[in-house]
Amino acid sequence: MAHITASVYTSHVPAIGAALDQGKTGEPYWQPVFKGYDFSKQWMKDHTPDVIFLVYNDHATAFSLEMIPTFAIGCADRYQPADEGYGARPVPMVEGDAEFASHIAHSVIQDDFDLTIVNKMDVDHGLTVPLSLMFGQPDKWPCKVIPFAVNVVQYPVPSGQRCYNLGKAIGRAIASYDKPLNVQIWGTGGMSHQLQGPRAGLINKEFDNNFLDRLIADPEGLAKVPHIDYVREAGSEGIELVMWLIARGAMSAKPPKVAHRFYHVPASNTAVGHLILENQA
Amino acid sequence: MPLAKPYLDIPGTTIFDAEQSRKGFHLNQFCMSLMKAANRERFKANERAYLDEWPMSEEQKQAVLARDLNRCIALGGNIYFLAKIGATDGKSFQQMAGSMTGMTEDEYRNMMIAGGRSAEGNRKLGEDGDAQPHRQPQGAVGKTK
């Protein structure tokens, strides 16, 4: 049986990808950001899964306004890093797991969540920056990745509660797959940030740290926080945090072990938050 | 029954909902076209001619030509789409976001290094935080206009 061993949460700031790709990780501005992932890179070496189920949001890359799926699961064998306007990031092709992804889609849709099935798409920084943060710059990603894109760009966007419940359905789907796979689920994007208008640059450390506390200890309660609180308190793009509830929902009901916690301000326009939670056997 | 839009009273913030999306459809689709290197080159070679290939309003075209992102957002643009114009110009996301505050690049960058903009006074219209309409523009760029 496939089983979820851990969940990883991280911001996916595009400037972090650019800093890595341009060799700026040693600069004083970036050092504290990357230092927060030193533990994580070692942890990943020690805990490389077979498959990562990676929850992220597409940033007007694979999905334009022609089609706006609320939840989209990648069922392809491979995904090309996207050209977001600067040329594609120089990172490896992402290898998928079509059979496993199709199993999850089948199970989750029958569990009453309407997923959009995607058989061809490019993946943007939302997916590739977390991989870079956790694995560094290898020639090949060391495991397979199932991309799971959530619409947090055009309203209405899914609620925290729906994301949390969906995570539970994904957890059930993974547990029902009969191959003995070690699976991690990652929730990416988020922490306080606003990229638009005269309120650009909003950072709310108190809100962010409270979110991290509750994500660990009180996900049920945290799932009830309405959108407007995220937007008012954590900025218009702080709404991305609802995606972390998908990963948390897929975890076991037992309290997780906190393997790592990190928070830093700023990276470009945002706060950087990061957690590694291990499922307790 | 009208749809609930509790986000309309947040200062300096435009939520990209279906109404904004309808308004900005062609503007945002133009932005998407800049994901191809050949289109970026064509746009850079003659911005006006390239924009005229899209059924955008004259106001939207002028806002793009002026790189006035606040104006683009008011006209239905979304920052993740508009970012592709910035990418074409070789601008970082921080430069783009900062350009909407009236601050110089250094002012904005320094604000972020100092911990970012506070939520205090910036949660609702009518408070007195730095993102409130009566306190715009915020920085040196705006003051010289």
PDB file of N, CA and C in Angstrom, chain A residues 63 145 147:
ATOM      1  N   PHE A  63      -2.674  27.646 -17.051  1.00  0.00           N
ATOM      2  CA  PHE A  63      -4.081  28.027 -17.162  1.00  0.00           C
ATOM      3  C   PHE A  63      -4.211  29.537 -17.324  1.00  0.00           C
ATOM      4  N   VAL A 145       6.895  13.230  -9.314  1.00  0.00           N
ATOM      5  CA  VAL A 145       6.084  14.324  -8.764  1.00  0.00           C
ATOM      6  C   VAL A 145       4.710  14.307  -9.428  1.00  0.00           C
ATOM      7  N   PRO A 147       1.792  16.796  -9.928  1.00  0.00           N
ATOM      8  CA  PRO A 147       1.409  18.194  -9.732  1.00  0.00           C
ATOM      9  C   PRO A 147      -0.097  18.305  -9.451  1.00  0.00           C
TER      10      PRO A 147
END
